[in-house]
Amino acid sequence: MAEEPESTVTSQESLIEKIADKIKGHDSSSSSDSDSDSEKNVASSIKEKVFRLFGRERPVHSVLGGGKPADVLLWRNKKISGGVLGGATAVWVFFELLEYNLLTLVCHILILLLAGLFLWSNAQTFIYKKEPHIPHVHIPEEPFLQVASALRIEINAGFSALRNIGAGKDLKKFLIVIAGLWVLSIIGSWCNFLTLFYITFVLLHTVPVVYDKYEDKIDPLAEKGFIEFKKQYAVFDEKVLSKIPKGPLKAKKLA
């Protein structure tokens, strides 16, 4: 009879120990879950702080405007992209390598079209004894108005940007624009406008797709280059720009 209470006490103790172990296990699992959540948050914050070229926060497709133009530049449809690039190459070959003039090329194309149309219409009349149906070519007005409106907006934005740069509000931007124009003038002395336009066209069809494919490798290199540029600009600012005397108008405003 004396052994029964001892067995009940031991069973109760073992039951309490099991409950305590379960509680500890639940606490450890919840703490591990919270640790994993915090690690995920840290990892996500690190990913968000990854350097992206030009400070972009959207995919390359969205940066290029999306839609069909971005699809063409990123080679989403290889047939259309290849056709556009091939057409530009053909135009460059005609005007640059074969030394065609624009008026000569237009006249030759019109001669071929008119000759083919004339022969086809006479053959149609001679064989089938009826006049051929030649479709009317009509260019709609709306696309031209949209293009003209878009060009007007971009040109006005460019004039506004040049006005702000020329007003002396941002010296850094002013120096960057001057350096860019100087480099562009040097490149323009090496080749004519058509060749420069063709090179730009080829770059637009190659650089975005290469960057979109290898952005994880290009962004770290661009970050190193950007850091080095900031260091060199800081040295230039300290040795040159800081020694330029400020105008009296700016001093009066500060006073």
XYZ file of N, CA and C in Angstrom:
765
model
N 0.830 -1.218 0.000
C 0.000 0.000 0.000
C 0.856 1.256 0.000
N 2.043 1.182 0.619
C 2.910 2.366 0.673
C 3.567 2.670 -0.658
N 3.592 1.674 -1.602
C 4.268 1.872 -2.885
C 3.398 2.649 -3.871
N 2.065 2.622 -3.706
C 1.172 3.279 -4.665
C 1.347 4.791 -4.706
N 1.424 5.481 -3.549
C 1.624 6.936 -3.625
C 2.928 7.303 -4.296
N 4.007 6.502 -4.034
C 5.291 6.818 -4.668
C 5.207 6.689 -6.180
N 4.513 5.670 -6.685
C 4.370 5.500 -8.135
C 3.559 6.624 -8.751
N 2.505 7.016 -8.052
C 1.704 8.140 -8.575
C 2.509 9.423 -8.607
N 3.348 9.649 -7.561
C 4.182 10.860 -7.526
C 5.190 10.859 -8.671
N 5.819 9.690 -8.889
C 6.803 9.614 -9.979
C 6.136 9.811 -11.339
N 4.944 9.249 -11.518
C 4.242 9.427 -12.798
C 3.861 10.877 -13.006
N 3.432 11.540 -11.928
C 3.100 12.960 -12.046
C 4.337 13.788 -12.398
N 5.492 13.442 -11.764
C 6.727 14.164 -12.061
C 7.146 13.974 -13.519
N 7.031 12.729 -14.011
C 7.397 12.485 -15.413
C 6.465 13.240 -16.364
N 5.179 13.321 -16.016
C 4.227 14.050 -16.837
C 4.571 15.532 -16.868
N 4.940 16.093 -15.708
C 5.320 17.512 -15.634
C 6.576 17.776 -16.451
N 7.527 16.825 -16.371
C 8.754 16.994 -17.157
C 8.465 16.998 -18.658
N 7.561 16.105 -19.119
C 7.205 16.061 -20.531
C 6.560 17.366 -20.986
N 5.654 17.900 -20.118
C 5.007 19.173 -20.467
C 6.026 20.302 -20.551
N 6.974 20.300 -19.607
C 8.010 21.330 -19.613
C 8.886 21.227 -20.848
N 9.206 19.978 -21.229
C 10.009 19.792 -22.440
C 9.276 20.297 -23.677
N 7.960 20.014 -23.732
C 7.180 20.499 -24.872
C 7.154 22.021 -24.927
N 7.000 22.653 -23.747
C 6.977 24.119 -23.695
C 8.312 24.683 -24.148
N 9.417 24.056 -23.690
C 10.745 24.516 -24.105
C 10.946 24.350 -25.613
N 10.473 23.204 -26.108
C 10.591 22.963 -27.554
C 9.806 23.973 -28.352
N 8.598 24.317 -27.858
C 7.794 25.325 -28.556
C 8.464 26.688 -28.519
N 9.045 27.044 -27.352
C 9.733 28.328 -27.237
C 10.943 28.386 -28.153
N 11.695 27.279 -28.193
C 12.884 27.267 -29.059
C 12.502 27.356 -30.524
N 11.393 26.649 -30.897
C 10.958 26.715 -32.300
C 10.477 28.108 -32.654
N 9.719 28.741 -31.717
C 9.249 30.104 -31.991
C 10.414 31.071 -32.077
N 11.420 30.884 -31.184
C 12.583 31.754 -31.244
C 13.366 31.538 -32.526
N 13.462 30.254 -32.952
C 14.158 29.987 -34.209
C 13.394 30.588 -35.380
N 12.044 30.510 -35.317
C 11.245 31.132 -36.376
C 11.459 32.635 -36.418
N 11.484 33.242 -35.209
C 11.705 34.688 -35.182
C 13.100 35.031 -35.687
N 14.095 34.173 -35.324
C 15.449 34.416 -35.820
C 15.501 34.299 -37.339
N 14.810 33.270 -37.866
C 14.805 33.103 -39.318
C 14.092 34.271 -39.998
N 12.999 34.767 -39.355
C 12.313 35.922 -39.929
C 13.210 37.147 -39.936
N 13.949 37.346 -38.820
C 14.847 38.494 -38.763
C 15.964 38.364 -39.790
N 16.469 37.123 -39.962
C 17.500 36.914 -40.973
C 16.960 37.215 -42.370
N 15.705 36.784 -42.614
C 15.102 37.068 -43.912
C 14.950 38.569 -44.135
N 14.540 39.282 -43.056
C 14.388 40.726 -43.187
C 15.724 41.404 -43.479
N 16.792 40.927 -42.789
C 18.118 41.489 -43.027
C 18.571 41.209 -44.447
N 18.324 39.956 -44.898
C 18.718 39.607 -46.265
C 17.970 40.432 -47.305
N 16.657 40.631 -47.037
C 15.884 41.438 -47.982
C 16.357 42.885 -47.996
N 16.705 43.409 -46.800
C 17.201 44.784 -46.754
C 18.542 44.913 -47.458
N 19.377 43.861 -47.354
C 20.660 43.881 -48.045
C 20.445 43.857 -49.547
N 19.493 43.025 -49.997
C 19.197 42.959 -51.420
C 18.672 44.283 -51.949
N 17.867 44.967 -51.090
C 17.327 46.243 -51.531
C 18.420 47.294 -51.674
N 19.514 47.156 -50.889
C 20.578 48.131 -50.927
C 21.639 47.802 -51.963
N 21.424 46.796 -52.778
C 22.382 46.446 -53.817
C 22.476 47.578 -54.827
N 23.705 47.909 -55.211
C 23.920 49.005 -56.163
C 23.397 48.603 -57.532
N 22.628 49.488 -58.135
C 22.130 49.293 -59.485
C 22.600 50.450 -60.351
N 22.953 50.150 -61.574
C 23.472 51.158 -62.484
C 22.422 52.235 -62.731
N 22.860 53.512 -62.667
C 21.999 54.693 -62.847
C 20.941 54.802 -61.743
N 21.117 54.058 -60.625
C 20.187 54.145 -59.513
C 18.802 53.614 -59.803
N 18.691 52.712 -60.758
C 17.373 52.218 -61.147
C 16.813 51.287 -60.075
N 15.499 51.302 -59.922
C 14.799 50.422 -59.003
C 13.818 49.506 -59.723
N 13.724 49.643 -61.047
C 12.804 48.835 -61.842
C 13.586 47.938 -62.782
N 12.954 46.921 -63.344
C 13.644 46.090 -64.335
C 14.032 46.896 -65.571
N 14.968 46.347 -66.331
C 15.463 47.034 -67.518
C 14.333 47.251 -68.520
N 13.435 46.298 -68.620
C 12.318 46.412 -69.557
C 11.438 47.608 -69.225
N 11.202 47.840 -67.923
C 10.387 48.992 -67.518
C 11.138 50.306 -67.699
N 12.455 50.278 -67.471
C 13.255 51.493 -67.641
C 13.242 51.945 -69.098
N 13.224 50.989 -70.026
C 13.205 51.313 -71.455
C 11.831 51.723 -71.953
N 10.857 51.806 -71.057
C 9.531 52.267 -71.434
C 8.504 51.174 -71.589
N 8.956 49.907 -71.582
C 8.017 48.803 -71.734
C 7.400 48.769 -73.128
N 6.530 47.812 -73.347
C 5.851 47.709 -74.627
C 6.744 47.158 -75.731
N 6.345 47.413 -76.961
C 7.047 46.864 -78.123
C 8.454 47.437 -78.315
N 8.690 48.750 -78.110
C 10.075 49.237 -78.263
C 11.059 48.550 -77.321
N 10.644 48.343 -76.075
C 11.525 47.639 -75.138
C 11.720 46.183 -75.549
N 10.673 45.549 -76.070
C 10.809 44.174 -76.558
C 11.802 44.085 -77.711
N 11.788 45.103 -78.587
C 12.715 45.104 -79.718
C 14.154 45.293 -79.236
N 14.364 46.222 -78.300
C 15.720 46.493 -77.813
C 16.275 45.329 -76.998
N 15.409 44.594 -76.293
C 15.856 43.461 -75.476
C 15.747 42.128 -76.206
N 15.416 42.146 -77.489
C 15.370 40.938 -78.315
C 14.387 39.920 -77.764
N 13.223 40.405 -77.284
C 12.186 39.480 -76.844
C 11.558 38.761 -78.043
N 11.523 39.457 -79.185
C 11.099 38.861 -80.448
C 12.277 38.972 -81.410
N 12.992 37.882 -81.587
C 14.248 37.919 -82.336
C 14.039 38.255 -83.802
N 12.914 37.859 -84.380
C 12.670 38.149 -85.794
C 12.517 39.652 -86.028
N 11.714 40.306 -85.176
C 11.502 41.747 -85.341
C 12.785 42.516 -85.051
N 13.482 42.159 -83.965
C 14.726 42.846 -83.614
C 15.779 42.663 -84.701
N 15.901 41.431 -85.198
C 16.855 41.193 -86.281
C 16.487 41.937 -87.556
N 15.188 42.025 -87.865
C 14.753 42.768 -89.039
C 15.049 44.249 -88.930
N 14.799 44.825 -87.742
C 15.071 46.258 -87.543
C 16.561 46.539 -87.658
N 17.378 45.704 -87.004
C 18.826 45.899 -87.070
C 19.349 45.653 -88.490
N 18.788 44.658 -89.169
C 19.195 44.409 -90.553
C 18.814 45.546 -91.485
N 17.633 46.151 -91.282
C 17.230 47.298 -92.088
C 18.150 48.489 -91.877
N 18.500 48.749 -90.609
C 19.420 49.852 -90.332
C 20.789 49.587 -90.939
N 21.225 48.332 -90.897
C 22.517 47.983 -91.502
C 22.479 48.172 -93.019
N 21.365 47.794 -93.638
C 21.235 47.969 -95.091
C 21.274 49.444 -95.470
N 20.585 50.283 -94.699
C 20.606 51.729 -94.973
C 22.016 52.273 -94.841
N 22.733 51.842 -93.785
C 24.110 52.327 -93.588
C 25.022 51.854 -94.722
N 24.849 50.606 -95.164
C 25.666 50.088 -96.276
C 25.396 50.876 -97.557
N 24.124 51.164 -97.834
C 23.785 51.904 -99.054
C 24.393 53.303 -99.052
N 24.256 54.009 -97.949
C 24.686 55.399 -97.921
C 26.169 55.571 -97.636
N 26.752 54.660 -96.851
C 28.139 54.847 -96.423
C 29.111 54.054 -97.287
N 28.868 52.771 -97.475
C 29.806 51.938 -98.223
C 29.621 52.096 -99.736
N 28.359 52.053 -100.194
C 28.098 52.201 -101.627
C 28.019 53.659 -102.057
N 28.072 54.575 -101.065
C 28.084 56.020 -101.316
C 26.876 56.482 -102.121
N 25.719 55.949 -101.779
C 24.465 56.418 -102.372
C 24.070 57.742 -101.740
N 23.478 58.613 -102.528
C 22.836 59.799 -101.979
C 21.365 59.502 -101.722
N 20.766 60.246 -100.814
C 19.379 59.990 -100.448
C 18.449 60.180 -101.645
N 18.639 61.251 -102.380
C 17.775 61.508 -103.531
C 17.938 60.432 -104.601
N 19.178 59.994 -104.840
C 19.426 58.941 -105.833
C 18.762 57.635 -105.419
N 18.892 57.284 -104.142
C 18.291 56.039 -103.662
C 16.771 56.084 -103.767
N 16.168 57.210 -103.390
C 14.706 57.335 -103.471
C 14.238 57.228 -104.913
N 14.962 57.882 -105.816
C 14.576 57.829 -107.230
C 14.695 56.413 -107.792
N 15.741 55.692 -107.445
C 15.911 54.326 -107.930
C 14.827 53.397 -107.384
N 14.485 53.584 -106.113
C 13.415 52.754 -105.530
C 12.086 53.042 -106.219
N 11.792 54.325 -106.469
C 10.542 54.679 -107.150
C 10.521 54.162 -108.585
N 11.675 54.175 -109.266
C 11.742 53.635 -110.628
C 11.415 52.150 -110.638
N 11.988 51.401 -109.692
C 11.715 49.964 -109.618
C 10.253 49.684 -109.283
N 9.700 50.461 -108.363
C 8.298 50.253 -107.990
C 7.363 50.569 -109.156
N 7.593 51.695 -109.808
C 6.721 52.075 -110.919
C 6.853 51.106 -112.095
N 8.076 50.652 -112.377
C 8.269 49.704 -113.472
C 7.584 48.377 -113.166
N 7.737 47.889 -111.931
C 7.068 46.648 -111.563
C 5.559 46.767 -111.598
N 5.025 47.896 -111.114
C 3.585 48.109 -111.133
C 3.052 48.233 -112.559
N 3.814 48.900 -113.413
C 3.391 49.059 -114.806
C 3.353 47.704 -115.524
N 4.376 46.911 -115.361
C 4.413 45.588 -116.002
C 3.319 44.675 -115.458
N 3.102 44.728 -114.155
C 2.086 43.847 -113.553
C 0.689 44.238 -114.019
N 0.414 45.550 -114.088
C -0.924 45.990 -114.516
C -1.173 45.644 -115.978
N -0.179 45.799 -116.857
C -0.360 45.438 -118.266
C -0.491 43.934 -118.450
N 0.268 43.155 -117.688
C 0.141 41.696 -117.781
C -1.216 41.249 -117.274
N -1.712 41.887 -116.239
C -3.033 41.552 -115.705
C -4.125 41.873 -116.740
N -4.002 43.006 -117.413
C -4.990 43.375 -118.430
C -4.912 42.449 -119.646
N -3.693 42.067 -120.030
C -3.521 41.221 -121.216
C -3.993 39.793 -120.958
N -3.769 39.256 -119.764
C -4.098 37.850 -119.482
C -5.560 37.713 -119.069
N -5.989 38.526 -118.110
C -7.335 38.359 -117.562
C -8.359 39.326 -118.148
N -7.931 40.182 -119.043
C -8.832 41.126 -119.715
C -9.580 42.040 -118.742
N -8.925 42.391 -117.675
C -9.532 43.326 -116.729
C -8.431 44.117 -116.026
N -8.801 45.283 -115.575
C -7.822 46.137 -114.913
C -7.497 45.596 -113.514
N -6.258 45.660 -113.121
C -5.897 45.161 -111.782
C -6.376 46.107 -110.691
N -6.563 45.544 -109.527
C -6.973 46.355 -108.372
C -5.720 46.845 -107.646
N -5.427 48.115 -107.786
C -4.272 48.720 -107.127
C -4.767 49.415 -105.861
N -4.322 48.979 -104.699
C -4.842 49.575 -103.455
C -4.383 51.018 -103.289
N -5.209 51.798 -102.632
C -4.870 53.182 -102.323
C -4.016 53.223 -101.057
N -2.952 53.966 -101.116
C -2.061 54.138 -99.965
C -2.459 55.409 -99.238
N -2.813 55.249 -97.985
C -3.253 56.390 -97.175
C -2.511 56.359 -95.850
N -1.796 57.413 -95.566
C -1.051 57.511 -94.305
C -1.937 58.203 -93.277
N -2.210 57.552 -92.140
C -3.078 58.184 -91.137
C -2.407 59.382 -90.477
N -3.197 60.277 -90.002
C -2.689 61.521 -89.425
C -2.302 61.357 -87.952
N -3.008 60.506 -87.229
C -2.819 60.412 -85.780
C -1.411 59.981 -85.369
N -0.799 58.944 -85.999
C 0.568 58.580 -85.576
C 1.573 59.709 -85.741
N 1.450 60.482 -86.830
C 2.367 61.592 -87.022
C 2.168 62.671 -85.961
N 0.927 62.917 -85.596
C 0.668 63.901 -84.539
C 1.221 63.433 -83.195
N 1.091 62.135 -82.913
C 1.635 61.598 -81.659
C 3.153 61.706 -81.616
N 3.799 61.375 -82.741
C 5.263 61.484 -82.799
C 5.704 62.935 -82.661
N 5.001 63.840 -83.349
C 5.346 65.261 -83.254
C 5.138 65.787 -81.837
N 4.068 65.346 -81.182
C 3.818 65.778 -79.809
C 4.888 65.252 -78.857
N 5.278 63.985 -79.038
C 6.321 63.411 -78.182
C 7.657 64.119 -78.391
N 7.982 64.430 -79.661
C 9.220 65.161 -79.936
C 9.187 66.562 -79.339
N 8.036 67.204 -79.424
C 7.914 68.551 -78.860
C 8.149 68.527 -77.352
N 7.580 67.528 -76.670
C 7.756 67.433 -75.213
C 9.222 67.191 -74.856
N 9.882 66.295 -75.603
C 11.285 65.992 -75.320
C 12.187 67.180 -75.616
N 11.915 67.889 -76.713
C 12.733 69.059 -77.054
C 12.563 70.157 -76.013
N 11.333 70.403 -75.563
C 11.104 71.411 -74.524
C 11.787 71.020 -73.217
N 11.744 69.705 -72.879
C 12.427 69.248 -71.668
C 13.941 69.446 -71.793
N 14.478 69.206 -73.007
C 15.907 69.427 -73.219
C 16.295 70.887 -73.089
N 15.475 71.784 -73.653
C 15.738 73.223 -73.521
C 15.669 73.671 -72.057
N 14.699 73.125 -71.325
C 14.577 73.480 -69.907
C 15.788 73.001 -69.110
N 16.260 71.780 -69.425
C 17.437 71.260 -68.727
C 18.676 72.087 -69.050
N 18.830 72.475 -70.319
C 19.971 73.311 -70.692
C 19.908 74.673 -70.015
N 18.693 75.209 -69.881
C 18.547 76.502 -69.203
C 18.954 76.399 -67.739
N 18.528 75.325 -67.064
C 18.884 75.146 -65.653
C 20.383 74.934 -65.477
N 20.990 74.197 -66.424
C 22.434 73.964 -66.328
C 23.197 75.259 -66.573
N 22.755 76.024 -67.574
C 23.433 77.281 -67.880
C 23.237 78.356 -66.829
N 22.219 78.211 -65.977
C 21.967 79.212 -64.937
C 22.959 79.127 -63.788
N 23.801 78.092 -63.773
C 24.824 77.973 -62.742
C 24.334 77.423 -61.421
N 23.221 76.716 -61.433
C 22.690 76.181 -60.177
C 23.412 74.905 -59.733
N 23.902 74.139 -60.694
C 24.555 72.869 -60.372
C 25.862 72.804 -61.149
N 26.984 73.058 -60.472
C 28.284 73.075 -61.130
C 28.700 71.679 -61.582
N 28.372 70.664 -60.789
C 28.745 69.296 -61.136
C 28.070 68.857 -62.438
N 26.784 69.119 -62.545
C 26.049 68.756 -63.756
C 26.563 69.552 -64.959
N 26.920 70.826 -64.721
C 27.455 71.656 -65.797
C 28.748 71.068 -66.352
N 29.646 70.642 -65.470
C 30.917 70.068 -65.915
C 30.706 68.742 -66.639
N 29.748 67.932 -66.164
C 29.471 66.645 -66.816
C 28.940 66.865 -68.233
N 28.029 67.839 -68.394
C 27.472 68.115 -69.722
C 28.542 68.648 -70.659
N 29.397 69.556 -70.164
C 30.473 70.096 -70.991
C 31.420 68.983 -71.424
N 31.776 68.091 -70.500
C 32.671 66.978 -70.839
C 32.012 66.038 -71.848
N 30.711 65.778 -71.676
C 30.006 64.910 -72.621
C 29.945 65.496 -74.014
N 29.667 66.801 -74.106
C 29.624 67.461 -75.415
C 31.004 67.491 -76.067
N 32.024 67.672 -75.252
C 33.386 67.682 -75.792
C 33.763 66.318 -76.351
N 33.426 65.248 -75.612
C 33.698 63.887 -76.098
C 32.895 63.606 -77.368
N 31.641 64.060 -77.388
C 30.807 63.860 -78.573
C 31.353 64.611 -79.782
N 31.901 65.800 -79.574
C 32.503 66.542 -80.682
C 33.737 65.834 -81.228
N 34.511 65.201 -80.343
C 35.683 64.442 -80.800
C 35.239 63.233 -81.615
N 34.212 62.526 -81.123
C 33.704 61.362 -81.863
C 33.136 61.802 -83.206
N 32.468 62.971 -83.240
C 31.913 63.476 -84.486
C 32.976 63.842 -85.507
N 34.176 64.197 -85.035
C 35.260 64.489 -85.983
C 35.844 63.222 -86.586
N 35.611 62.074 -85.951
C 36.118 60.807 -86.478
C 35.218 60.225 -87.561
N 33.929 60.468 -87.473
C 32.988 59.880 -88.433
C 31.847 60.864 -88.679
N 31.085 60.609 -89.743
C 29.977 61.492 -90.083
C 28.745 61.159 -89.249
N 27.686 61.923 -89.474
C 26.487 61.766 -88.650
C 25.816 60.414 -88.856
N 25.789 59.924 -90.104
C 25.124 58.651 -90.380
C 25.823 57.502 -89.678
N 27.151 57.482 -89.729
C 27.898 56.425 -89.048
C 27.708 56.510 -87.539
N 27.717 57.721 -87.011
C 27.498 57.894 -85.580
C 26.103 57.438 -85.180
N 25.123 57.765 -86.006
C 23.748 57.325 -85.730
C 23.646 55.803 -85.788
N 24.321 55.191 -86.753
C 24.288 53.729 -86.871
C 24.979 53.060 -85.686
N 26.105 53.614 -85.243
C 26.794 53.066 -84.063
C 25.896 53.153 -82.836
N 25.232 54.292 -82.674
C 24.302 54.445 -81.550
C 23.156 53.450 -81.645
N 22.651 53.235 -82.850
C 21.562 52.288 -83.058
C 21.992 50.865 -82.702
N 23.200 50.490 -83.107
C 23.715 49.156 -82.782
C 23.931 49.011 -81.278
N 24.438 50.054 -80.644
C 24.636 50.003 -79.187
C 23.308 49.849 -78.453
N 22.268 50.530 -78.940
C 20.953 50.401 -78.317
C 20.391 48.986 -78.450
N 20.817 48.256 -79.485
C 20.332 46.893 -79.693
C 21.253 45.827 -79.088
N 22.350 46.246 -78.470
C 23.276 45.276 -77.879
C 23.513 45.511 -76.384
N 23.748 46.775 -76.005
C 24.091 47.059 -74.608
C 22.950 46.720 -73.640
N 21.680 47.131 -73.901
C 20.621 46.789 -72.937
C 20.416 45.296 -72.753
N 20.474 44.516 -73.831
C 20.238 43.078 -73.700
C 21.401 42.410 -72.983
N 22.637 42.883 -73.212
C 23.785 42.321 -72.491
C 23.699 42.672 -71.013
N 23.315 43.921 -70.708
C 23.180 44.312 -69.301
C 22.047 43.567 -68.614
N 20.940 43.364 -69.322
C 19.815 42.634 -68.743
C 20.189 41.183 -68.438
N 21.104 40.621 -69.207
C 21.494 39.225 -69.014
C 22.578 39.069 -67.949
N 23.478 40.056 -67.855
C 24.616 39.949 -66.934
C 24.642 41.099 -65.934
N 23.484 41.579 -65.485
C 23.456 42.740 -64.591
C 24.080 42.444 -63.233
N 24.001 41.191 -62.760
C 24.592 40.862 -61.467
C 26.112 40.955 -61.487
N 26.720 40.829 -62.659
C 28.174 40.954 -62.772
C 28.589 42.368 -63.149
N 27.737 43.078 -63.859
C 28.086 44.426 -64.315
C 27.912 45.449 -63.202
N 26.862 45.299 -62.372
C 26.588 46.284 -61.321
C 27.732 46.434 -60.313
N 28.365 45.331 -59.830
C 29.515 45.531 -58.924
C 30.665 46.287 -59.574
N 30.951 46.009 -60.840
C 32.008 46.746 -61.536
C 31.641 48.217 -61.685
N 30.368 48.478 -62.000
C 29.924 49.868 -62.117
C 29.996 50.582 -60.765
N 29.711 49.861 -59.685
C 29.801 50.463 -58.355
C 31.230 50.872 -58.031
N 32.190 50.001 -58.367
C 33.595 50.345 -58.128
C 34.006 51.555 -58.947
N 33.582 51.593 -60.200
C 33.900 52.743 -61.031
C 33.262 54.028 -60.510
N 32.025 53.932 -60.006
C 31.343 55.110 -59.479
C 32.034 55.613 -58.210
N 32.486 54.696 -57.359
C 33.206 55.101 -56.144
C 34.517 55.788 -56.502
N 35.226 55.236 -57.488
C 36.482 55.849 -57.916
C 36.242 57.226 -58.524
N 35.151 57.373 -59.283
C 34.819 58.680 -59.858
C 34.517 59.695 -58.760
N 33.806 59.285 -57.715
C 33.501 60.198 -56.613
C 34.772 60.630 -55.888
N 35.726 59.707 -55.765
C 36.993 60.066 -55.120
C 37.747 61.096 -55.955
N 37.822 60.846 -57.263
C 38.537 61.784 -58.127
C 37.839 63.147 -58.172
N 36.498 63.140 -58.170
C 35.774 64.403 -58.171
C 35.984 65.159 -56.857
N 36.062 64.424 -55.740
C 36.320 65.078 -54.454
C 37.692 65.741 -54.449
N 38.690 65.070 -55.029
C 40.023 65.665 -55.127
C 39.999 66.900 -56.023
N 39.295 66.804 -57.168
C 39.182 67.934 -58.086
C 38.431 69.099 -57.435
N 37.407 68.772 -56.663
C 36.639 69.817 -55.981
C 37.497 70.519 -54.936
N 38.310 69.742 -54.238
C 39.137 70.325 -53.182
C 40.259 71.198 -53.750
N 40.856 70.755 -54.868
C 42.022 71.464 -55.397
C 41.659 72.580 -56.375
N 40.502 72.462 -57.064
C 40.182 73.431 -58.110
C 38.892 74.180 -57.810
N 37.772 73.428 -57.691
C 36.468 74.091 -57.601
C 36.321 74.910 -56.331
N 36.876 74.434 -55.228
C 36.730 75.171 -53.971
C 37.501 76.487 -53.978
N 38.483 76.607 -54.877
C 39.279 77.827 -54.934
C 38.699 78.879 -55.875
N 37.617 78.514 -56.595
C 36.976 79.492 -57.476
C 36.193 80.486 -56.629
N 36.423 81.797 -56.780
C 35.689 82.782 -55.956
C 34.214 82.807 -56.325
N 33.398 82.941 -55.312
C 31.955 82.981 -55.520
C 31.518 84.391 -55.902
N 30.429 84.481 -56.676
C 29.945 85.766 -57.176
C 29.379 86.620 -56.070
N 29.303 87.914 -56.286
C 28.764 88.823 -55.262
C 27.291 88.631 -55.018
N 26.527 88.192 -56.026
C 25.101 88.004 -55.835
C 24.831 86.900 -54.845
N 25.617 85.822 -54.951
C 25.434 84.711 -54.025
C 25.817 85.105 -52.619
N 26.878 85.958 -52.486
C 27.281 86.415 -51.172
C 26.223 87.307 -50.543
N 25.589 88.141 -51.368
C 24.533 89.004 -50.832
C 23.335 88.198 -50.373
N 23.010 87.157 -51.117
C 21.869 86.326 -50.715
C 22.137 85.639 -49.397
N 23.380 85.163 -49.240
C 23.729 84.520 -47.981
C 23.726 85.497 -46.826
N 24.133 86.755 -47.108
C 24.136 87.774 -46.049
C 22.732 88.165 -45.691
